[in-house]
Each structure stands twice: as C-alpha cells, then as structure tokens.
mmCIF file of C-alpha atoms in Angstrom:
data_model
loop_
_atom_site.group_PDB
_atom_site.id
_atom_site.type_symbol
_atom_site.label_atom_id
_atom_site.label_comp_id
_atom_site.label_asym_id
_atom_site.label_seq_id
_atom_site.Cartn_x
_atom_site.Cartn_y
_atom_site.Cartn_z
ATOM 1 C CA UNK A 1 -2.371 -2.583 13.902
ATOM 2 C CA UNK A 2 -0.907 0.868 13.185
ATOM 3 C CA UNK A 3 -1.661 2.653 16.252
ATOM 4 C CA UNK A 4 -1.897 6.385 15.947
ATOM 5 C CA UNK A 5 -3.668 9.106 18.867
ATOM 6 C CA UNK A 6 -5.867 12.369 17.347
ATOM 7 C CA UNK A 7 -6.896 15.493 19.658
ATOM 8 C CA UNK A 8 -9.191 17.720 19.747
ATOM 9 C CA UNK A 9 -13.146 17.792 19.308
ATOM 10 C CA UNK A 10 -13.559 18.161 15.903
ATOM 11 C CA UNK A 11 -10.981 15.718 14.902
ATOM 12 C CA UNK A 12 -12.233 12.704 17.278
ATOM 13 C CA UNK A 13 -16.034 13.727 16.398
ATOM 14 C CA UNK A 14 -15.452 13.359 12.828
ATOM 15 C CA UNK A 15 -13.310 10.319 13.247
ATOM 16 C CA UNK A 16 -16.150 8.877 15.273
ATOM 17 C CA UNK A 17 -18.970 9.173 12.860
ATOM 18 C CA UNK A 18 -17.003 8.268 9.699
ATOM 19 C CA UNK A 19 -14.936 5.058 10.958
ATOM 20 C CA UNK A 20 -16.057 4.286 14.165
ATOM 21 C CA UNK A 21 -14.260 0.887 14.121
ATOM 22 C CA UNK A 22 -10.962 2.620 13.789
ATOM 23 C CA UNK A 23 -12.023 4.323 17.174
ATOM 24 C CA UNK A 24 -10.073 2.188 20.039
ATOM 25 C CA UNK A 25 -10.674 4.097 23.257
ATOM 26 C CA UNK A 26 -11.350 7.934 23.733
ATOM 27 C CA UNK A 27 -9.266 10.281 26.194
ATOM 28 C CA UNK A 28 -11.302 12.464 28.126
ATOM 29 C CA UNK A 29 -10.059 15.569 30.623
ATOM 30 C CA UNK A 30 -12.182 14.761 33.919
ATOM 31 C CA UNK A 31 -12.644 18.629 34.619
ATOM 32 C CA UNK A 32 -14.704 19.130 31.706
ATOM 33 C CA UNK A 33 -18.740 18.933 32.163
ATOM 34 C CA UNK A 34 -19.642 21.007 29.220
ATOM 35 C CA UNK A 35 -22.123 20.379 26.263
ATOM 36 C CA UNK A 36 -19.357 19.526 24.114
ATOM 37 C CA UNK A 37 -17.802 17.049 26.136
ATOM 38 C CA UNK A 38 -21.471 15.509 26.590
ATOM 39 C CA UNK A 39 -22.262 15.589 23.376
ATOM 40 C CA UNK A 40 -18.901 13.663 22.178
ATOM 41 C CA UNK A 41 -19.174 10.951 25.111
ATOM 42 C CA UNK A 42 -23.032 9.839 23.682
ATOM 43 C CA UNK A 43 -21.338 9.690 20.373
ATOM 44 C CA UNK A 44 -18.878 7.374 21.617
ATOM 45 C CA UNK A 45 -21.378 5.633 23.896
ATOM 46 C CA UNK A 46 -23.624 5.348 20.614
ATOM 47 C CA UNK A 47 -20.853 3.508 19.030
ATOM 48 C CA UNK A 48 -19.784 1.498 21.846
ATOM 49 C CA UNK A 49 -16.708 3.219 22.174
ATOM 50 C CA UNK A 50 -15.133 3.155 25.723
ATOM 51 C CA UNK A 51 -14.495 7.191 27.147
ATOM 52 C CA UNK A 52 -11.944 7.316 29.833
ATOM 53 C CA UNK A 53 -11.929 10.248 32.131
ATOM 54 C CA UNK A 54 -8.536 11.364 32.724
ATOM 55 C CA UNK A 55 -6.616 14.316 33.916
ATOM 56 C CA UNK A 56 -4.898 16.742 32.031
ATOM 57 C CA UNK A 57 -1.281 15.706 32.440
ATOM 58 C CA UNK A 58 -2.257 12.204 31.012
ATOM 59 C CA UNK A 59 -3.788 14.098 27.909
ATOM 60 C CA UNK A 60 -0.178 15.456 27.845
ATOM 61 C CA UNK A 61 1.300 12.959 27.874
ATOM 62 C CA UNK A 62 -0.727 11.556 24.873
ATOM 63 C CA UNK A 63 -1.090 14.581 22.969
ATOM 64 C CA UNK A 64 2.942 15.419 23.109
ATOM 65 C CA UNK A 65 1.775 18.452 25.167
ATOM 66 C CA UNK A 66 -0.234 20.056 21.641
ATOM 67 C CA UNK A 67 -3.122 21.965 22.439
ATOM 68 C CA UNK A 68 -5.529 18.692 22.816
ATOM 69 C CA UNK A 69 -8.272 21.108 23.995
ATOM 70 C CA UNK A 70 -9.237 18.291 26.775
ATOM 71 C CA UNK A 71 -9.748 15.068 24.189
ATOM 72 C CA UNK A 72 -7.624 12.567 22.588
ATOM 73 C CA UNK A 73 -8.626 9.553 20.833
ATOM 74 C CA UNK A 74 -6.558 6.148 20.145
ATOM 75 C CA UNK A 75 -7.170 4.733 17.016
ATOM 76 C CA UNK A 76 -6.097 2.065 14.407
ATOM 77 C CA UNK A 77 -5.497 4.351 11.462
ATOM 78 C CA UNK A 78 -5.432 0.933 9.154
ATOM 79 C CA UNK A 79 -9.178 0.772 9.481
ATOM 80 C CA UNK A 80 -9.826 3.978 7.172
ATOM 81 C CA UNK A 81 -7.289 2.914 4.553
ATOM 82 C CA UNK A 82 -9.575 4.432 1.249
ATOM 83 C CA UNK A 83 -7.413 4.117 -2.427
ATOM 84 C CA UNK A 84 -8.174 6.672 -4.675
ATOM 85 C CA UNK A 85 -9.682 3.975 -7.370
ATOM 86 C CA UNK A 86 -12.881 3.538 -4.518
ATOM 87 C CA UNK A 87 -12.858 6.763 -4.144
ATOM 88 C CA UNK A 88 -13.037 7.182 -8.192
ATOM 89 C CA UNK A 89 -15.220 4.064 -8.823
ATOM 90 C CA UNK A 90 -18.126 5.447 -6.318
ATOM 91 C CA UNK A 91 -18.550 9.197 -7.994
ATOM 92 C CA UNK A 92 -21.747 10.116 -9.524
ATOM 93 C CA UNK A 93 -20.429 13.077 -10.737
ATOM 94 C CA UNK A 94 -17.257 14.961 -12.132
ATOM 95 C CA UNK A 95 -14.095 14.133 -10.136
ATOM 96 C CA UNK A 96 -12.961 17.174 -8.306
ATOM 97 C CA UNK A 97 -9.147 16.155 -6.845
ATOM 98 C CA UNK A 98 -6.571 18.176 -5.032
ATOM 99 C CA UNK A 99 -3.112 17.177 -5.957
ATOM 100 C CA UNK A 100 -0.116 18.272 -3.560
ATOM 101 C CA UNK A 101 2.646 18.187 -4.756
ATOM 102 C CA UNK A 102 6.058 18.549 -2.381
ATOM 103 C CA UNK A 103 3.696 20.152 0.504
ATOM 104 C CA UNK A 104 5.878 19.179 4.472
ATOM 105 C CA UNK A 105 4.471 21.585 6.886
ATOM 106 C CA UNK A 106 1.667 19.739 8.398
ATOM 107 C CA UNK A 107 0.090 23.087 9.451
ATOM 108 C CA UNK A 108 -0.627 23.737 5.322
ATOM 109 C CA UNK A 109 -1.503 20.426 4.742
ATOM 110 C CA UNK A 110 -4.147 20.316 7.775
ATOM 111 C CA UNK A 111 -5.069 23.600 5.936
ATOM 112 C CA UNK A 112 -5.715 22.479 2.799
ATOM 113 C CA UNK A 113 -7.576 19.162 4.267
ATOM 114 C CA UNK A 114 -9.882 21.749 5.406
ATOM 115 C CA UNK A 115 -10.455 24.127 2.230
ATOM 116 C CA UNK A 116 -11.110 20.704 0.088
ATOM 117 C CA UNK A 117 -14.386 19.654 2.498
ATOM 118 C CA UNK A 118 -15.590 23.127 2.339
ATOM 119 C CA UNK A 119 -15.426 22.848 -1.181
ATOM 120 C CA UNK A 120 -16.844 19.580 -1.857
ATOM 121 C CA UNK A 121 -13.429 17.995 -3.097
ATOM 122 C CA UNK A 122 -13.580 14.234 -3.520
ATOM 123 C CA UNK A 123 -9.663 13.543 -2.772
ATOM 124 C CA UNK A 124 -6.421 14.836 -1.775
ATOM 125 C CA UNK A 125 -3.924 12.820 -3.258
ATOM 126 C CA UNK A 126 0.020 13.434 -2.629
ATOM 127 C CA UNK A 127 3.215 12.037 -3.365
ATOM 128 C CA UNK A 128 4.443 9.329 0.144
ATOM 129 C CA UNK A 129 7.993 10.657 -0.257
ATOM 130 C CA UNK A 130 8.363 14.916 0.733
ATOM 131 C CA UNK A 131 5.303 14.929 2.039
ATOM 132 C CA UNK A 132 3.976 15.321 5.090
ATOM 133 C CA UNK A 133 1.199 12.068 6.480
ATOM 134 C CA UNK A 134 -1.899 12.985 8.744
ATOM 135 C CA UNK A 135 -0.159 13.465 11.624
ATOM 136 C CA UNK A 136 -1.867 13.986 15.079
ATOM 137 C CA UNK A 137 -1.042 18.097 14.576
ATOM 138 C CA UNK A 138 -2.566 17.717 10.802
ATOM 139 C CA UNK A 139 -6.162 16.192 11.800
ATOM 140 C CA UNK A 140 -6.055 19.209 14.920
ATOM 141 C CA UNK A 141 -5.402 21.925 12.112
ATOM 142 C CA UNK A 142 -7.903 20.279 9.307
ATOM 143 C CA UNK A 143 -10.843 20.380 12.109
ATOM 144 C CA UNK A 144 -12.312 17.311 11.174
ATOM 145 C CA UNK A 145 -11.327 17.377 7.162
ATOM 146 C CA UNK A 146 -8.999 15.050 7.676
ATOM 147 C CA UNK A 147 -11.593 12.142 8.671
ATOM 148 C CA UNK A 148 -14.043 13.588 6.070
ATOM 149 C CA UNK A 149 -12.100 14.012 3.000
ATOM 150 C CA UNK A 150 -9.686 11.233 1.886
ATOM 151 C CA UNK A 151 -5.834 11.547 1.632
ATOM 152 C CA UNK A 152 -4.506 9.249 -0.626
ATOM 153 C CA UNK A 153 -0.763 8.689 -1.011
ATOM 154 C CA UNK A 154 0.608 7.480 -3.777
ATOM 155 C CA UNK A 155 4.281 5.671 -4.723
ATOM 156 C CA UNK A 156 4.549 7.371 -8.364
ATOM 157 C CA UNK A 157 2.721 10.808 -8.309
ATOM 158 C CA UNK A 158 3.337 10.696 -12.150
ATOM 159 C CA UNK A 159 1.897 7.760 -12.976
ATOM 160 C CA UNK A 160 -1.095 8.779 -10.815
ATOM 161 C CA UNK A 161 -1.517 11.618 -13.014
ATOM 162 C CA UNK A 162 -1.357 9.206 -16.347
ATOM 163 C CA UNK A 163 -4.302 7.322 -14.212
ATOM 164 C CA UNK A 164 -5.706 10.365 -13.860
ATOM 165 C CA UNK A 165 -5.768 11.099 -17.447
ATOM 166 C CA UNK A 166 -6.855 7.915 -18.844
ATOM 167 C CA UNK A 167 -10.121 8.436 -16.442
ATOM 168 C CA UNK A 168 -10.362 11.520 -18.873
ATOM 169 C CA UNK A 169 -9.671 13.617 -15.806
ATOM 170 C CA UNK A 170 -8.143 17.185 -16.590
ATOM 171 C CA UNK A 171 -4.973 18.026 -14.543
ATOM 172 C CA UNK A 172 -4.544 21.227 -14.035
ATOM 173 C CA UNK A 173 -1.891 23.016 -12.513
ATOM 174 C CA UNK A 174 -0.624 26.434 -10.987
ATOM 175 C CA UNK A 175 2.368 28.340 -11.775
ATOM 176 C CA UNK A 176 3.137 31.786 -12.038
ATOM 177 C CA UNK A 177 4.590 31.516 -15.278
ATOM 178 C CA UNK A 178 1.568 29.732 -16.911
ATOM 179 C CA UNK A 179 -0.118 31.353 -20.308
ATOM 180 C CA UNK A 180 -3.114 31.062 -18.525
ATOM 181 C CA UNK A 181 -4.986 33.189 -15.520
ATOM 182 C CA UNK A 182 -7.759 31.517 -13.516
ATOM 183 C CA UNK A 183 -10.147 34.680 -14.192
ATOM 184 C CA UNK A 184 -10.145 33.177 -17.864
ATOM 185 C CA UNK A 185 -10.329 29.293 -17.242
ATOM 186 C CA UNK A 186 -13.081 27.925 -17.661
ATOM 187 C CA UNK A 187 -12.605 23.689 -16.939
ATOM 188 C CA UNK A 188 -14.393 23.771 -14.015
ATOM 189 C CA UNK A 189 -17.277 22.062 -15.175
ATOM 190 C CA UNK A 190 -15.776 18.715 -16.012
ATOM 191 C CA UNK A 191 -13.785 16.577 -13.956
ATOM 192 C CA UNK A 192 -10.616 17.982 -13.256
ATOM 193 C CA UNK A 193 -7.336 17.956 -10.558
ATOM 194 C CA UNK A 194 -5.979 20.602 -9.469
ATOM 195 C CA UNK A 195 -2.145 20.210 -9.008
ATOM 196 C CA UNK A 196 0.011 22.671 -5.905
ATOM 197 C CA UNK A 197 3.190 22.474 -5.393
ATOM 198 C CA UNK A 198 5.331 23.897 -2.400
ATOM 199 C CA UNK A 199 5.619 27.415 -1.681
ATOM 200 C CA UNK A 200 8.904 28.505 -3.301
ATOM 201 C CA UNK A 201 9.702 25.404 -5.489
ATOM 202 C CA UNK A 202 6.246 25.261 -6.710
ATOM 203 C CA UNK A 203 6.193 21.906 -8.945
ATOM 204 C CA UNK A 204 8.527 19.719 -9.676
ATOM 205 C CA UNK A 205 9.492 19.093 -13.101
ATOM 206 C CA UNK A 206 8.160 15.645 -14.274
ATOM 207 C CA UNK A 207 4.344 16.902 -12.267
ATOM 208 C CA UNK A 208 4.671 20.191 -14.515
ATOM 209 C CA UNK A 209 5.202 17.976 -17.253
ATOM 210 C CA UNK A 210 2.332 16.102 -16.971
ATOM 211 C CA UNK A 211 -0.352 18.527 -16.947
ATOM 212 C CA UNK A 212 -2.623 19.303 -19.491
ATOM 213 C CA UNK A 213 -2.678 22.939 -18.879
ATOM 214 C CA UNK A 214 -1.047 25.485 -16.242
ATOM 215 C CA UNK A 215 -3.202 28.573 -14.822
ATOM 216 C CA UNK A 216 -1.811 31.509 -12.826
ATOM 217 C CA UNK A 217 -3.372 32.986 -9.750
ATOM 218 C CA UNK A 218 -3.774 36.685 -10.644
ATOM 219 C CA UNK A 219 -2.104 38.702 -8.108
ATOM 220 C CA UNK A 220 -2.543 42.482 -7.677
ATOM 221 C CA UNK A 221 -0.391 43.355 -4.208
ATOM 222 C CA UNK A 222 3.121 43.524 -3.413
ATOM 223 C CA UNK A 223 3.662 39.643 -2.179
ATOM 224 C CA UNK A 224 4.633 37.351 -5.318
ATOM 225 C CA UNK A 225 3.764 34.329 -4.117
ATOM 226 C CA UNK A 226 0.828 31.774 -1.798
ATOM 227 C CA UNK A 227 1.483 29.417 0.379
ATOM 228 C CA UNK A 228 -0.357 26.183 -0.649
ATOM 229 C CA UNK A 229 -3.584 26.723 1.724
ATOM 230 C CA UNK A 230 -4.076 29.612 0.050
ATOM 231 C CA UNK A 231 -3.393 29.542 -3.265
ATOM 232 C CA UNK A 232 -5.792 25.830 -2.967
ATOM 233 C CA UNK A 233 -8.677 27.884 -1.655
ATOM 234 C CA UNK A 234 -8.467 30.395 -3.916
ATOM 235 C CA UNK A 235 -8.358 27.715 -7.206
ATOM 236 C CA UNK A 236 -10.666 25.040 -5.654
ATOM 237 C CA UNK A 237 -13.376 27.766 -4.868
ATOM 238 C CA UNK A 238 -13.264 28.862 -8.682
ATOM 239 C CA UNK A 239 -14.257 25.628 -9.572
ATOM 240 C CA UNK A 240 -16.716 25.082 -7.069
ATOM 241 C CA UNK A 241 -18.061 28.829 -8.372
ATOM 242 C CA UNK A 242 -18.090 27.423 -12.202
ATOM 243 C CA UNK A 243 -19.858 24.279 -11.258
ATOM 244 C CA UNK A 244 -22.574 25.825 -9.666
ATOM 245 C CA UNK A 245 -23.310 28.383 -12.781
ATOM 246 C CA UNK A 246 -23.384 25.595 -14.617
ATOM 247 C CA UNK A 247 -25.995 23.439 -12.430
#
C-alpha cells in the first residue's frame, strides 16, 4: 500500500469524490463547526469514510506543520494509479496534454495542476526523473487539480512523445527562440501537447528535438522570461480560446 497524507479542503474534497476508495481515514481539527467542515464530514460519511476529530497539534504532526487549514486525509495513493493510454483510449474528442518537462518546485507544479482543470486539459504528463511527484504541498497548491486532472509519469519522456505522435497528436513546444509566436498559431483545434520546460533551462535537448513545431510567448515588458505556471496558462488558454471559435 503506498501510504501518502493530503491537507486541506479542496484537496481531500476532490480526492473524496473522485477515488473514494483511495480515502483511508480523514483528519479533522475538533475546533472547527463550520459549513465547510460539515459539508466535508457528510461527504466522507456518504462514502463510508471514517472522520476523526482531532486537535491541531496532531494535524501537525501529520501535515509536517504546512498550512493544513484544519483537515488532513490518509490515503493509499496506489488506488488512483491512471496511465496515460486510459486516459487516451476514453477521449471523445481532441487530446489536449500538458507536457512538463524538467519542472522541481512543487509550488509550479501544484500551479500548473490547477491552470490544466480550468482549462479542460485531459493530462499532465512529466518525465519520473527531475521532476517533482504530487506531494502533500503539490495537491494543497493545485486546490483540488491534482485529484481531478491526471499526472502521469513516464520512464522515457521521448518515447512518450513518439507515442504521442503516432496517436497523430501534435507536440508543440515553447521557446523563446522559436520561428513561431502563439498570436499566429493556429493548432489549437486538433489534438495537440503542449511541451514546458523549466524556467531558465527551458527544454532539454532530445524533448526540443522531438517536437513538431516550437511557438514563442510574445512578450512586451522588461522580464525575459515565465515561470512554468505562467507561461502554461497563458499557452493552454490559447488553445482552449481556438477550440471554442471553432465549436
């Protein structure tokens, strides 16, 4: 069983209603009577998961003292094991992926998590080695995205890509240097991944090599460069824009 604790409301409530098996027990602070805590323990109750009411130096404890906001859950994480061919096999429409490529800090990554479910992204797929897993501070940052939107890691991020490819799947990726600016790319529409890489280093050189096209994010102020949140928000709500034009 590969035991692993989340905090925080929106983390546990999403992991709740999307793999409720995974959910072992739920941590609850015993000073909090509010709607939200209500509303979590009849989710949990609904479920049949057991809440325990404890105090906040046992949430602590748990939590590694992060800002738990007064809930922690235990779960089995290898109950919501998804590989990206299910995810791929079950779309009824154009893949939309988010490739990260080299990304550590698990504040960016929760970050990005986040961005992709707002935009409707099907998968987050990375690299296993320099990158950062969902992490207890990762789920707390990605407010629930984590649980919603699969994170797939893979062994050989470039043969992913030729997977990728052979699905007829466009890979896309950003760099500053590219021929291309994202005000004047227009493969939205079809299925497509968009590949980041870390702030600074940006890709490395066998993912560059790999995609089918490279697009720059226009930038008009002093700064020369996005962290990976950012620049994933900014290129993953372009597409979303383009698909919707398009019906």
């Amino acid at each position: 069983m590969q035991k692993k604790t989340l905090h925080g409301f929106h983390a546990v409530a999403a992991r709740l209603k999307r793999f409720p098996d995974s959910v072992l027990e739920i941590y609850l602070d015993a000073a909090r009577h509010d709607a939200r805590a209500r509303d979590l323990t009849q989710l949990a109750q609904a479920h049949g998961v057991k809440v325990l009411h404890v105090d906040d130096k046992r949430l602590s404890g748990l939590t590694g003292d992060a800002r738990h906001q007064g809930v922690a859950a235990l779960i089995d994480a290898g109950k919501s094991y998804v590989t990206l061919e299910d995810v791929l096999d079950d779309l009824t429409e154009p893949a939309f992926l988010l490739v990260l490529d080299g990304i550590t800090d698990p504040h960016n990554l929760g970050a990005c998590l986040r961005v992709a479910d707002a935009m409707g992204v099907h998968a987050v797929i990375a690299p296993k080695d320099k990158s950062v897993g969902l992490t207890a501070t990762v789920s707390k940052v990605a407010c629930g995205a984590a649980e919603t939107v699969p994170y797939v890691m893979v062994t050989n991020l470039a043969r992913t890509l030729r997977e990728l490819k052979d699905r007829e799947i466009w890979i896309a990726g950003t760099a500053a240097d590219a021929d291309v600016d994202l005000h004047h790319f227009s493969g939205g529409t079809g299925a497509i991944a968009w590949v980041l890489g870390s702030e600074g280093e940006g890709m490395r050189r066998l993912t560059r090599e790999h995609c089918d096209v490279l697009v720059s994010i226009p930038m008009f102020g002093a700064v020369e460069s996005l962290n990976a949140s950012v620049a994933a928000g900014i290129v993953l709500s372009e597409t979303r824009r383009q698909r919707t034009l398009a019906g």
